[in-house]
Coordinates of C-alpha atoms and ligand atoms in Angstrom, one line a residue:
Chain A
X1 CA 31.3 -20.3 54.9
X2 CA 34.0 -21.9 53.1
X3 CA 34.3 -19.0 50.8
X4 CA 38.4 -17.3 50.4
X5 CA 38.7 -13.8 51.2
X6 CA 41.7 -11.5 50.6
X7 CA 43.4 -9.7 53.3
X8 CA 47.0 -7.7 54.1
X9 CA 48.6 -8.7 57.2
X10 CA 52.2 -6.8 57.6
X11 CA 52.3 -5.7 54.2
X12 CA 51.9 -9.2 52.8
X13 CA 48.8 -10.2 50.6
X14 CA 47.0 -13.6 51.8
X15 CA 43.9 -15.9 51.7
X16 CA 41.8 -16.8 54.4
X17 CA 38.6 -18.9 54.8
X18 CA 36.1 -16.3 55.6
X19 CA 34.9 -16.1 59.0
X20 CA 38.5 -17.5 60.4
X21 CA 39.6 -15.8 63.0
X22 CA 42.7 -13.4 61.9
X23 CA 45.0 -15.6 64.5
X24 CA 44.8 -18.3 62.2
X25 CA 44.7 -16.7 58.8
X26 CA 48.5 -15.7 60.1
X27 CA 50.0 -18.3 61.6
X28 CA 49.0 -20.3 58.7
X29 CA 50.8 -17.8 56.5
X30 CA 53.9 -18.1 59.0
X31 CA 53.1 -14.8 60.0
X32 CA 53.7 -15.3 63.8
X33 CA 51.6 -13.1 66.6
X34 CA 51.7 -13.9 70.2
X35 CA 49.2 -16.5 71.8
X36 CA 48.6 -18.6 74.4
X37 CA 44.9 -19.8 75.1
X38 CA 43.7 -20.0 71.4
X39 CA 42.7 -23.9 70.3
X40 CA 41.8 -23.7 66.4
X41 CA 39.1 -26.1 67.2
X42 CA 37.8 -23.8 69.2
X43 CA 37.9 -21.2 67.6
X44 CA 34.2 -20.5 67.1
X45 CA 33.8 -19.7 70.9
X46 CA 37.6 -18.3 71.7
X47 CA 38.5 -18.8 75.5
X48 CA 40.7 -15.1 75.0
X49 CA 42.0 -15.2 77.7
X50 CA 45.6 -14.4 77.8
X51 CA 45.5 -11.4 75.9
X52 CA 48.2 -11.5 74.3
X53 CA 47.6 -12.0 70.3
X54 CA 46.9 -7.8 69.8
X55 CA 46.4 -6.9 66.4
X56 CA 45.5 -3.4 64.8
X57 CA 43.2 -3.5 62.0
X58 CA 42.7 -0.2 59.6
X59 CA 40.0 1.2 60.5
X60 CA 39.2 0.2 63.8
X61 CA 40.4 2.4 67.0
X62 CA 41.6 0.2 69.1
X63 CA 43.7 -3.4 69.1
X64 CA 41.6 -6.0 69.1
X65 CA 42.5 -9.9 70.0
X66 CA 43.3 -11.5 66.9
X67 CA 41.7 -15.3 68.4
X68 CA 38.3 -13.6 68.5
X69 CA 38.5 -11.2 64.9
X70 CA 37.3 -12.9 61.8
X71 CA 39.1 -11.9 58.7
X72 CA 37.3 -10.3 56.2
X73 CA 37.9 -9.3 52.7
X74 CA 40.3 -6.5 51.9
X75 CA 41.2 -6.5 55.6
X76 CA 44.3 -4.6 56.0
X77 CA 46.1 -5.9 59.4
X78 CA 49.4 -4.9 61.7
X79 CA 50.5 -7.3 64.2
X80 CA 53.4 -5.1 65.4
X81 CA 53.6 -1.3 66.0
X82 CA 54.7 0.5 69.3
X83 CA 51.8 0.6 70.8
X84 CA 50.9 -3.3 70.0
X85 CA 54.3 -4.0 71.2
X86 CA 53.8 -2.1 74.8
X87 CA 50.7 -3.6 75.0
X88 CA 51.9 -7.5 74.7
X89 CA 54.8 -6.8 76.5
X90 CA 52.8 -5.5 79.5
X91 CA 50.8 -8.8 79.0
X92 CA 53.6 -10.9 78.7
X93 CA 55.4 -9.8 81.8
X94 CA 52.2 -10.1 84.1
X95 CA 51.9 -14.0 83.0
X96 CA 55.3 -14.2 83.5
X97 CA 55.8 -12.9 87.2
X98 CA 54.2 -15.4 88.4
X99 CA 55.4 -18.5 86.4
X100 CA 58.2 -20.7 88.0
X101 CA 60.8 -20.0 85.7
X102 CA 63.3 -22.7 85.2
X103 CA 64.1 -23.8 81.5
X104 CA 67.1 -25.5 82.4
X105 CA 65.4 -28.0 84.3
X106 CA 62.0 -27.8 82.5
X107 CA 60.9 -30.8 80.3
X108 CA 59.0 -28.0 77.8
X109 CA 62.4 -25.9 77.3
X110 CA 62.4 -25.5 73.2
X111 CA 59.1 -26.3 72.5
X112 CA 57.7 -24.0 75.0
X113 CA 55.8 -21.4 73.8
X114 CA 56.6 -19.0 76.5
X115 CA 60.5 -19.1 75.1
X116 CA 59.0 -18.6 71.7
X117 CA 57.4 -15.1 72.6
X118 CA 60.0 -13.7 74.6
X119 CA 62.1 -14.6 71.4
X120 CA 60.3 -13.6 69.1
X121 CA 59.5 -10.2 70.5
X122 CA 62.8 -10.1 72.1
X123 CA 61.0 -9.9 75.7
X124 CA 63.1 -11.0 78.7
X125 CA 61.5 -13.8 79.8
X126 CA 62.0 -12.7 83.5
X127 CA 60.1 -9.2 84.1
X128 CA 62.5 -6.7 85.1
X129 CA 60.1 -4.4 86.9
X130 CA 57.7 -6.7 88.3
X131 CA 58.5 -8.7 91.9
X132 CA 58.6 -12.6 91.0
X133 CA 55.5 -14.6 93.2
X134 CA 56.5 -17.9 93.5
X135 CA 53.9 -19.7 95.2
X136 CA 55.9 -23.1 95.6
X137 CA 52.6 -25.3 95.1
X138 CA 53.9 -29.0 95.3
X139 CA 53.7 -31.1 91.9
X140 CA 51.6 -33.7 91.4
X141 CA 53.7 -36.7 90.3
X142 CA 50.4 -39.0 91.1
X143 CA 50.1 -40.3 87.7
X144 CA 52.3 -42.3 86.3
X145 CA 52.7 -40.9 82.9
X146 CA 51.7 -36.9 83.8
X147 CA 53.5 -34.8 86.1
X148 CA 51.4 -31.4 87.0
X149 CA 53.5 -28.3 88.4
X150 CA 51.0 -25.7 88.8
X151 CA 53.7 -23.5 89.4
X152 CA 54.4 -23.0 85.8
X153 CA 50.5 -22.8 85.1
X154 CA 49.9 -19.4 82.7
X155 CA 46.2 -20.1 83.3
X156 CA 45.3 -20.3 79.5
X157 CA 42.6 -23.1 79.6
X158 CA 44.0 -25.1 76.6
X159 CA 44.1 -28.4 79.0
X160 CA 40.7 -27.7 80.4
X161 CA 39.2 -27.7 77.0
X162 CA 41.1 -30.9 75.5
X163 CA 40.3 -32.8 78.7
X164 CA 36.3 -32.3 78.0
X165 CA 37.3 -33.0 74.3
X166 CA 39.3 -36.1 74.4
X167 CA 39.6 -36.6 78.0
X168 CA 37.3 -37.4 81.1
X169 CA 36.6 -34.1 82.1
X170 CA 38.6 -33.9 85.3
X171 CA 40.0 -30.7 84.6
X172 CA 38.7 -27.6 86.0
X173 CA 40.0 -24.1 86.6
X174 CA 39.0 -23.0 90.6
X175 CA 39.8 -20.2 93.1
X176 CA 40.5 -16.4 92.0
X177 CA 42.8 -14.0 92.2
X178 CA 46.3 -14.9 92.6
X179 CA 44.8 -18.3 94.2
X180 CA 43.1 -19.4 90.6
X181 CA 44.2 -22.5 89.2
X182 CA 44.0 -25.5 87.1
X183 CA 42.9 -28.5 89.4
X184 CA 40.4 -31.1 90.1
X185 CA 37.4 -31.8 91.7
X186 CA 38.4 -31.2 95.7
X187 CA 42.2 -30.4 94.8
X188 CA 42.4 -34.2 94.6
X189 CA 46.0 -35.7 93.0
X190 CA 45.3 -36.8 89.3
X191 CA 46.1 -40.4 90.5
X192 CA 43.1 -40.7 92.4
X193 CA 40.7 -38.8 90.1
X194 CA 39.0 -40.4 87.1
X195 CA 41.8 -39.4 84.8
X196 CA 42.9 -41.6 81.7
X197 CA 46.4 -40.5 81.5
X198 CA 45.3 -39.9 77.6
X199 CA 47.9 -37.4 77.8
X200 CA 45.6 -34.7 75.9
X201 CA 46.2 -31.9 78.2
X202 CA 49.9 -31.9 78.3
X203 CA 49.8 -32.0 74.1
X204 CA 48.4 -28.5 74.5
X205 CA 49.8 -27.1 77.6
X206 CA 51.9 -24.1 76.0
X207 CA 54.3 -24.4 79.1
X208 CA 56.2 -26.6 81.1
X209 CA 52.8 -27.1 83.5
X210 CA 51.8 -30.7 82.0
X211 CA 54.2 -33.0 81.3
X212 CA 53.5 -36.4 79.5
X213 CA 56.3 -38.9 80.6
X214 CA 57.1 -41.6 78.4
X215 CA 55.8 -44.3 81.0
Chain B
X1 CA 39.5 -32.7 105.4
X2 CA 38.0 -36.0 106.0
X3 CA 34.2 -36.0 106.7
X4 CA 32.7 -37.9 109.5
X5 CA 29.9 -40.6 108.5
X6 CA 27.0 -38.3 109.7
X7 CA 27.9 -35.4 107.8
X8 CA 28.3 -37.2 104.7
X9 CA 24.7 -38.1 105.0
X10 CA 24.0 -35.1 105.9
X11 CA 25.4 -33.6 102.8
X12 CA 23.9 -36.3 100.8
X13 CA 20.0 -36.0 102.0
X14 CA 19.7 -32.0 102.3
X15 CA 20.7 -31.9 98.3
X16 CA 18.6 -34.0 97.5
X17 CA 15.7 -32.0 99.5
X18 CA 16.9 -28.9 98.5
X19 CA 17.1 -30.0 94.4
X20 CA 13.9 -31.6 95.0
X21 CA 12.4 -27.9 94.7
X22 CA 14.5 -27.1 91.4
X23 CA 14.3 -28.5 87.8
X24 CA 17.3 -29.0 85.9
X25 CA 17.6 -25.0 84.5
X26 CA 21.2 -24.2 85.2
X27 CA 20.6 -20.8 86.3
X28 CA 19.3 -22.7 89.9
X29 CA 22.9 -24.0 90.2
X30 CA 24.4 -21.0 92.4
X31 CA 21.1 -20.9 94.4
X32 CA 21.4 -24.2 95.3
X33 CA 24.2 -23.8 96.5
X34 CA 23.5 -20.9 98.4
X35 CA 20.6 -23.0 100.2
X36 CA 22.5 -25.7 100.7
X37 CA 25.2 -23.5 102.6
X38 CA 22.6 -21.8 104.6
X39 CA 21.3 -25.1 105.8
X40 CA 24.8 -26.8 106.4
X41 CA 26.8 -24.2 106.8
X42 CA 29.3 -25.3 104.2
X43 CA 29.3 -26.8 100.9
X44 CA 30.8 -30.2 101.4
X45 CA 32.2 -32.6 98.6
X46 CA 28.9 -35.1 98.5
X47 CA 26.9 -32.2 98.5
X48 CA 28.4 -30.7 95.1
X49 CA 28.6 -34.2 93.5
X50 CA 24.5 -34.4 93.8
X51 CA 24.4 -31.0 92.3
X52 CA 26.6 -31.9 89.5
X53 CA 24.6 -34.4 88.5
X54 CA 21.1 -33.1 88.8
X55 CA 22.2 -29.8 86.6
X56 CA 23.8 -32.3 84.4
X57 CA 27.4 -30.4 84.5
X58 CA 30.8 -31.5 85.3
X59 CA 31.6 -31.9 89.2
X60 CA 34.8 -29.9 88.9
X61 CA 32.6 -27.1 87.6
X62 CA 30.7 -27.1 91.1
X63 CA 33.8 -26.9 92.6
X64 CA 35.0 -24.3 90.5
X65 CA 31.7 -22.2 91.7
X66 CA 32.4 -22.9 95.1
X67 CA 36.2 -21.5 95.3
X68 CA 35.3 -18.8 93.3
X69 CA 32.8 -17.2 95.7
X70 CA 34.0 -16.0 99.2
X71 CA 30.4 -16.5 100.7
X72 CA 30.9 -20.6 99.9
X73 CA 32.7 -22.4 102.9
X74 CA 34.0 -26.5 101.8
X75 CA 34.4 -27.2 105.4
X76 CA 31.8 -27.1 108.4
X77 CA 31.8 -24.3 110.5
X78 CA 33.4 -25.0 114.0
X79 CA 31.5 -24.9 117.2
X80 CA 33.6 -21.3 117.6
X81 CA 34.0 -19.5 114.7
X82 CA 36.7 -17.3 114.7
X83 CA 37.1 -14.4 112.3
X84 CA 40.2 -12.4 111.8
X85 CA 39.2 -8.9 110.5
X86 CA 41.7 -7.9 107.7
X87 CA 39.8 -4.9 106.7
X88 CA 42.7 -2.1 105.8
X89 CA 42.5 -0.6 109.4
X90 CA 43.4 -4.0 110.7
X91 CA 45.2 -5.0 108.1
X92 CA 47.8 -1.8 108.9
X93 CA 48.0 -2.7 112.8
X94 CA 48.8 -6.4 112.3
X95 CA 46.1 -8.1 111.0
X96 CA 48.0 -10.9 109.5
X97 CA 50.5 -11.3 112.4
X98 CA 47.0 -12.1 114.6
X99 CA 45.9 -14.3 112.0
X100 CA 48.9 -16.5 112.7
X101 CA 48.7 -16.7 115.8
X102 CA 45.1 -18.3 115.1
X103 CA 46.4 -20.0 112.7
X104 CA 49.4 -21.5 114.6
X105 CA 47.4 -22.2 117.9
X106 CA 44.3 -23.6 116.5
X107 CA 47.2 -25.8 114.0
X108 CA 44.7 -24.8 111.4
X109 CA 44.7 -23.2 107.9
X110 CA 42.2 -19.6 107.5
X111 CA 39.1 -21.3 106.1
X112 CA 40.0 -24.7 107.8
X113 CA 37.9 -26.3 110.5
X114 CA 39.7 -28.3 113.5
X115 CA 39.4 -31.9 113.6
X116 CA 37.1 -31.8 116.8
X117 CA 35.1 -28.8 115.1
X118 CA 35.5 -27.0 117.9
X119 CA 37.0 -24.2 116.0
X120 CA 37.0 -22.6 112.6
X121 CA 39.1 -20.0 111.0
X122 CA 38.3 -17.1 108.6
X123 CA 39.0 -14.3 107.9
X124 CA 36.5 -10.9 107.6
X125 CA 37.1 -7.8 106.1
X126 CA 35.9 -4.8 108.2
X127 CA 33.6 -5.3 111.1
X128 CA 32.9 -1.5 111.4
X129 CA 35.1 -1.2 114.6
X130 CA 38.0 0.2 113.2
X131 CA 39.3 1.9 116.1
X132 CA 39.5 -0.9 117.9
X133 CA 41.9 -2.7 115.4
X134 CA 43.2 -5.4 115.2
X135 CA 39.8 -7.0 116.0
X136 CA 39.0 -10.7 116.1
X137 CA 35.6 -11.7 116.2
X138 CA 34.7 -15.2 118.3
X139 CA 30.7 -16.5 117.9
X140 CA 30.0 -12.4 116.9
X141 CA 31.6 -11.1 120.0
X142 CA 33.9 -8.5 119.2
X143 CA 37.6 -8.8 120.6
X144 CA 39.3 -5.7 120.7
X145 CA 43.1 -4.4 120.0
X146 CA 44.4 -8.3 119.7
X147 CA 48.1 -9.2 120.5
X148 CA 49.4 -12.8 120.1
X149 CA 49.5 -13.1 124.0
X150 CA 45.9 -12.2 124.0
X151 CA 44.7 -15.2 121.3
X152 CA 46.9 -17.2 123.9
X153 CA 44.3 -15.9 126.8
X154 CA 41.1 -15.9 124.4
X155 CA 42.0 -19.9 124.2
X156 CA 42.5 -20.3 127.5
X157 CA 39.4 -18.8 128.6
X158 CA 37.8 -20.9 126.6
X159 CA 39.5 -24.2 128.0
X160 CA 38.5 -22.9 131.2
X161 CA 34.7 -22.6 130.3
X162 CA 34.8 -26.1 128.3
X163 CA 36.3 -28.0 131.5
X164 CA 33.2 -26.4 133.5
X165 CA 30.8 -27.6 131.3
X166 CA 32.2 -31.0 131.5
X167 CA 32.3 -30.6 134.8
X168 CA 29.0 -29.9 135.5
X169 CA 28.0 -32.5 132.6
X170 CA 29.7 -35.2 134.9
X171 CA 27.8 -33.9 138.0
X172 CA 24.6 -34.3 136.8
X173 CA 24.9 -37.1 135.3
Ligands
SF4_1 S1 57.7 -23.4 80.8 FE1 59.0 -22.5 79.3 S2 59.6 -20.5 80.2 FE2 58.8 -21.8 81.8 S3 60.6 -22.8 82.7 FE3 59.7 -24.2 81.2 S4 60.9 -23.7 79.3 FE4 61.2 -22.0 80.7
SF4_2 S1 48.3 -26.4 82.7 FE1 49.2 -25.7 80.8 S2 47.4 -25.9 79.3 FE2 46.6 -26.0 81.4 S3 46.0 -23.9 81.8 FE3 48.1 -24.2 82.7 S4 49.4 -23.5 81.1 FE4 47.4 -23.8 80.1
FES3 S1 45.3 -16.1 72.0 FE1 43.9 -14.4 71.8 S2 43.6 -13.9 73.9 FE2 44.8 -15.7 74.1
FES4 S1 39.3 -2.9 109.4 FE1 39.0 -4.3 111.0 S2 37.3 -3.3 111.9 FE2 37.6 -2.0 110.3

């Protein structure tokens, strides 16, 4: 590794570090595609979870996640198309019918990266065909410096991961279905786990779902 | 729910047993579990913290395992069990409006147990009597075509059978 490759993403010629994943290669190259649940630390063993970072490559048949392709040389990538679009949009508006939308009163509102897709792909941040579930889970306030409203949870793992990383690994993901969450061992408040209040997990929670408070 | 003493140690001392049998390979962890169950009837809290550590994995991992998988109960099975059948035939002739009325009579969640253990909640999907929907089974006893008026009787039937036994407990004592 550590070798640059050439690839086209959207028309425009760039360099990657072979084996990076394609994700990378564009944002890097302020080429921007959809993504949730990618970490670049991680990126040697991609969560892919939220499906929404579609990419066509020439050659292949199908879309493929751009968090989990690594770019090779003379790639020639598409982030958008109609198809690529439909597809993310259909992604987008599942995570989004059940997320407690509320911007005006949400700590994340202009750095969230929910707002960031829907502008970007000029997606209505509220799903017009889908019926909102609003599970009205309480917040957990139990820590002085994080507030946790798993209402606004898009499930993408980034918090689980940082908490093992720079954290004490008190962060889990549990149930299934529409029941599956981020939480703790025995749904137990934050305040009363072994939590450090490091403040990792809300640095990478795309949404509004971690908050750090300056306490 | 908070766990009495005994059933803390409980917890504690069948793990151990139970892991005493395994080494640390972490493709024992969901059979563990699975024995553990079948000897408690439930996976409590002090059960999945000795399993954490033996297979060397983070406790909120067990307990990801165990809320994942429907055959995994976190609280002890009542004395009764009742199961609500929410198969699609019952589901279609009320299910869910029997289901609260459990749930609102025994003042517990589906899945919870009542503080005295005398009862537990959860729910079933299709017992195979589908005619007779909407069916709740009590102990494996089928109860057929259930209305909220007849969870009311069911319980009081019950309360009628528990006063006997004390009664006769007191007489011969
Ligand atoms: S997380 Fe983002 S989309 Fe959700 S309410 Fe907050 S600002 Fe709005
Ligand atoms: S709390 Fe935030 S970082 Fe954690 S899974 Fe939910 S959205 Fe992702
Ligand atoms: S960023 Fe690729 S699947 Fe989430
Ligand atoms: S659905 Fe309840 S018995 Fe078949």
């Amino acid at each position: 590794m550590g070798k640059k490759i050439n690839l086209t993403i959207d028309g425009k010629k760039i360099q990657a570090m072979e084996g990076d994943k394609i994700l990378w290669a564009a944002l890097e190259n302020d080429i921007y595609i959809p993504h949730l649940c990618a970490m670049k630390e991680q990126q040697q063993s991609p969560f892919a979870g939220c499906r929404l970072c579609f990419i066509e490559i020439e050659g292949k048949p199908r879309p493929v996640a751009a968090c989990t392709e690594p770019a090779l040389e003379g790639m020639v990538v598409n982030t958008r198309s109609e198809s690529i679009d439909r597809l993310v949009e259909a992604g987008f508006n599942l995570i989004m019918s059940n997320h407690h939308i509320d911007c005006k009163n949400c700590a994340a509102s202009g750095a969230c990266e929910l707002q960031k897709i829907a502008k970007e792909r000029k997606i209505r941040l509220k799903p017009k065909k889908l019926v909102q579930l609003d599970m009205n889970l309480p917040k957990d306030h139990s820590k002085d410096c994080i507030i946790y409203d798993p209402n606004k949870c898009v499930l993408c793992g980034r918090c689980v991961t940082a908490c093992r990383t720079e954290g004490t690994a008190v962060l889990g993901l549990a149930y299934r279905g529409f029941e599956r969450m981020v939480t703790t061992f025995g749904d137990i408040p934050l305040g009363e786990t072994e939590c450090s209040g490091c403040g990792s997990c809300a640095n990478v929670c795309p949404a509004g779902a971690l908050i750090q408070t300056n306490k | 729910m908070k766990l009495t003493n005994e059933e803390k140690t409980a917890a504690i001392e069948t793990s151990l047993r139970v892991l005493s049998n395994y080494n640390q390979e972490k493709g024992s962890l969901i059979p563990t579990l699975q024995q553990i169950q079948n000897e408690l009837g439930y996976v409590p809290s002090p059960a999945m913290e000795v399993v954490a550590e033996h297979f060397n994995v983070m406790k909120v991992d067990v307990y990801s395992i165990v809320t994942f998988y429907n055959q995994f109960r976190l609280t002890p099975p009542g004395k009764n069990q009742v199961k609500v059948c929410m198969g699609t035939a019952c589901h279609m002739r009320g299910g869910n409006i029997i289901m609260d009325s459990w749930k609102r009579r025994l003042e517990i969640d589906c899945g919870e147990t009542s503080e005295d253990r005398e009862f537990s909640l959860d729910r079933v999907a299709c017992v195979g009597c589908c005619t007779q929907a909407p069916v709740t089974l009590i102990n494996d006893e089928i109860h057929a075509k259930v209305t909220p008026t007849r969870v009311e009787g069911l319980l009081y039937a019950y309360q009628l059978d528990k006063d006997k036994e004390n009664k006769k407990a007191g007489e011969d004592n």
